[in-house]
Amino acid sequence: MLKQSDFPAPPIAEVIPETFVNFGQRRVDNYFWLKEKSNPKVIEYLNAENGYTDTVMASTKELQQTIYDEIVGRLKEDDESYPSLSDGYYYYSRTEKGKQYRTYCRRKGSIDAPEEIIFDVNRMAEGKQAFIFRGYVISPDNNMAAYFYNETGSYAEFILKVKDLTTGKDVGFSANGATSVAWANDNKTLFYGVIDNTLRSYRIMRQQLDAPKAELVYEESDPRFSTYVTGSKTKQYIFISSASSTTADERFIPADKPMAQFRLFLPRVQDVEYSVYPHRDKFFVRYKDKENLNGKIYEVPLATHNDRSSWKEFLPHDETVRIEGIDILKNYVAIELRRNGLSEIIAKPVSGEGEVKSIVFPEPVYSAGLNGNPEYDATTFRYSYTSLNRPSTLYEYDIATGKTVKLKEQEIPSGFNPDDYVVERLWATAPDGVKVPMAIVYRKGLKRDGSNPALIYSYGSYGSSSDVYFSASLYSLIDRGFVYALAQVRGGSDMGEQWYEDGKLLRKKNTFTDFIACSELLINEKYTSASKLAAMGGSAGGLLMGAVANMRPDLYQTIVAQVPFVDVINTMLDDTLPLTTGEYEEWGNPNEEEYYNYMLSYSPYDNIKAQNYPNMLVTGGINDSQVLFHEPTKYVAKLRSLKTDDNILLLHMNMESGHGGATGRYDGIRDTAFEFAFILNRVGIEK
């Protein structure tokens, strides 16, 4: 296997020391200058890194193409989503062979009616190096669509426009940095959110389509909070919600009275989160505080919503069951729950009396998601179901009869038999004795003798669960003998809200030690060995990759860190950067000494030392709004200067896009094929 010394010397970034002193501690950052996007030397360095990556990966070009062809072969290229009825129209989207983006359509009154194309994103994206279409909201009279897009690949900087669906033309209105939108019932008044210079959604504006400019209706002054606007399913209200990662409140007006003053639903209280779900006769409120971490649901009278004594418990708190989602129908409340890391879906009568219907799933490892129903009067709702070896399937459940109908199953044109694979759920023991779940999948007949390559993946932050799902691309690894593992580490909400609490702030290191415990279990149980184990994670999961690379480099043969958040201290000390102040409740505020010291003790960039590291591929996006491009760049530069091994270290910087990499679906598959080819090449698989 070729090593670093078999290739020309990698680029070396210039050392320009910058010294920082916090709480009497001195930090020297030799690569602080690499954050200057407008500095030609920075672009020159990035181009040199990309050139080096191309050189090292040149021998894998054929393998990349093979993997790309395999993944495309598992996709139904000409495909259509199952239509969804809303206000008399059936809405759906489709993909077409050879086209990068989706086309969004509708039919009036019947699925046999003539097709109306609302947005052909392929046409909108023509000639653009990157393009993200972030969705649309239809006006109450069905004649207008407010929609979001950008041409940078950024996840935060979107343009909002309004399209007249009767003429196919945009009306004169446009807003930069828009985040959310809601229509008033007059079909001419829009409410929308906008970002500040740190990309925080901080203002809600009101715009009448025939007015020259928008008016400010709400400004969120607390930098920890972001604010968004939505319309209710019942079309009765428009809500402004403000939320940090621990606290939330809502304001509302009647949707028939767009010029009204927004009223507070319930005053803001630190560490209390609530969300309001209107029913025509009452409100349902999902509520969470320190004593009710997994959440509970209240039934609340319309007239006395701000009087807590009038609230009635509809679904009590259960410390073993987390409330994941709610959909309100005229006669039922559909609720998605999570128990022991697995999804459940129930439907409870709005009255609170009568039989609670529940959908039971038989497999040991799966994900089920409540899709709801956009029609308030409906007696059915949809849900999706998937597992590591079960393609995603959409079902419709009739609450009255208890019957389930399969609407659509993900097709695998090249063929796929779930029974050719084994799915297991394992439990690793963390250093503090906590049992950590992990889902694995591999081909039947695999021998547990330590000789198999394996890939372990996780995220583990923001309470975002690492749910199992069917990935057509992963089978390019699994069919080559890989064991694929998904570790459900603390920092996500996989095992309930306390699971999240135990992996954030001053307990963040549990995320890393949980992942290490899962990796060790794979090795100890002889699914793989350290010389064949690869790890992968992106964004905050890239922080996880950077941390475990420093803590236990001996455990991994290869690490892929996608757009990794690795420069924790510098980023969290700079409140002019996107996302920083809103993240204090996730990582801590490093302007306080206790948090500073703790974050410094695990920050991947600050803890790189002279030691052997695994083979590493680090990716970034020049227009990334979540993890700015300089984080992976500096990280690689410092790693190069200190690592003592002869393993491959690559930086793959997308010079056209942002946090999600390439924006077109085929370009995205090329990115995946590139990463998989790196992993395969490093374990000695060339075909």
JSON list of C-alpha atoms in Angstrom, two decimals, residues 363 388-391 409 412 415-423 441-444 470 475:
[
{"chain": "A", "resi": 363, "resn": "GLU", "atom": "CA", "xyz": [-37.66, -5.45, 13.69]},
{"chain": "A", "resi": 388, "resn": "LEU", "atom": "CA", "xyz": [-30.21, -0.61, 7.40]},
{"chain": "A", "resi": 389, "resn": "ASN", "atom": "CA", "xyz": [-31.33, -3.38, 5.02]},
{"chain": "A", "resi": 390, "resn": "ARG", "atom": "CA", "xyz": [-34.88, -2.17, 4.30]},
{"chain": "A", "resi": 391, "resn": "PRO", "atom": "CA", "xyz": [-35.38, 0.47, 1.59]},
{"chain": "A", "resi": 409, "resn": "GLU", "atom": "CA", "xyz": [-41.33, 1.63, -1.65]},
{"chain": "A", "resi": 412, "resn": "ILE", "atom": "CA", "xyz": [-33.40, -0.50, -6.27]},
{"chain": "A", "resi": 415, "resn": "GLY", "atom": "CA", "xyz": [-31.73, -5.46, -7.48]},
{"chain": "A", "resi": 416, "resn": "PHE", "atom": "CA", "xyz": [-31.61, -5.86, -3.72]},
{"chain": "A", "resi": 417, "resn": "ASN", "atom": "CA", "xyz": [-32.54, -8.68, -1.36]},
{"chain": "A", "resi": 418, "resn": "PRO", "atom": "CA", "xyz": [-32.76, -7.68, 2.35]},
{"chain": "A", "resi": 419, "resn": "ASP", "atom": "CA", "xyz": [-32.32, -11.33, 3.36]},
{"chain": "A", "resi": 420, "resn": "ASP", "atom": "CA", "xyz": [-28.75, -11.32, 1.98]},
{"chain": "A", "resi": 421, "resn": "TYR", "atom": "CA", "xyz": [-27.75, -9.13, 4.93]},
{"chain": "A", "resi": 422, "resn": "VAL", "atom": "CA", "xyz": [-27.68, -9.36, 8.72]},
{"chain": "A", "resi": 423, "resn": "VAL", "atom": "CA", "xyz": [-28.70, -6.42, 10.92]},
{"chain": "A", "resi": 441, "resn": "VAL", "atom": "CA", "xyz": [-25.20, -4.44, 9.01]},
{"chain": "A", "resi": 442, "resn": "TYR", "atom": "CA", "xyz": [-23.08, -6.86, 7.02]},
{"chain": "A", "resi": 443, "resn": "ARG", "atom": "CA", "xyz": [-23.38, -9.49, 4.33]},
{"chain": "A", "resi": 444, "resn": "LYS", "atom": "CA", "xyz": [-24.59, -12.95, 5.40]},
{"chain": "A", "resi": 470, "resn": "PHE", "atom": "CA", "xyz": [-31.32, 2.51, 4.12]},
{"chain": "A", "resi": 475, "resn": "TYR", "atom": "CA", "xyz": [-23.73, -1.15, -0.20]}
]
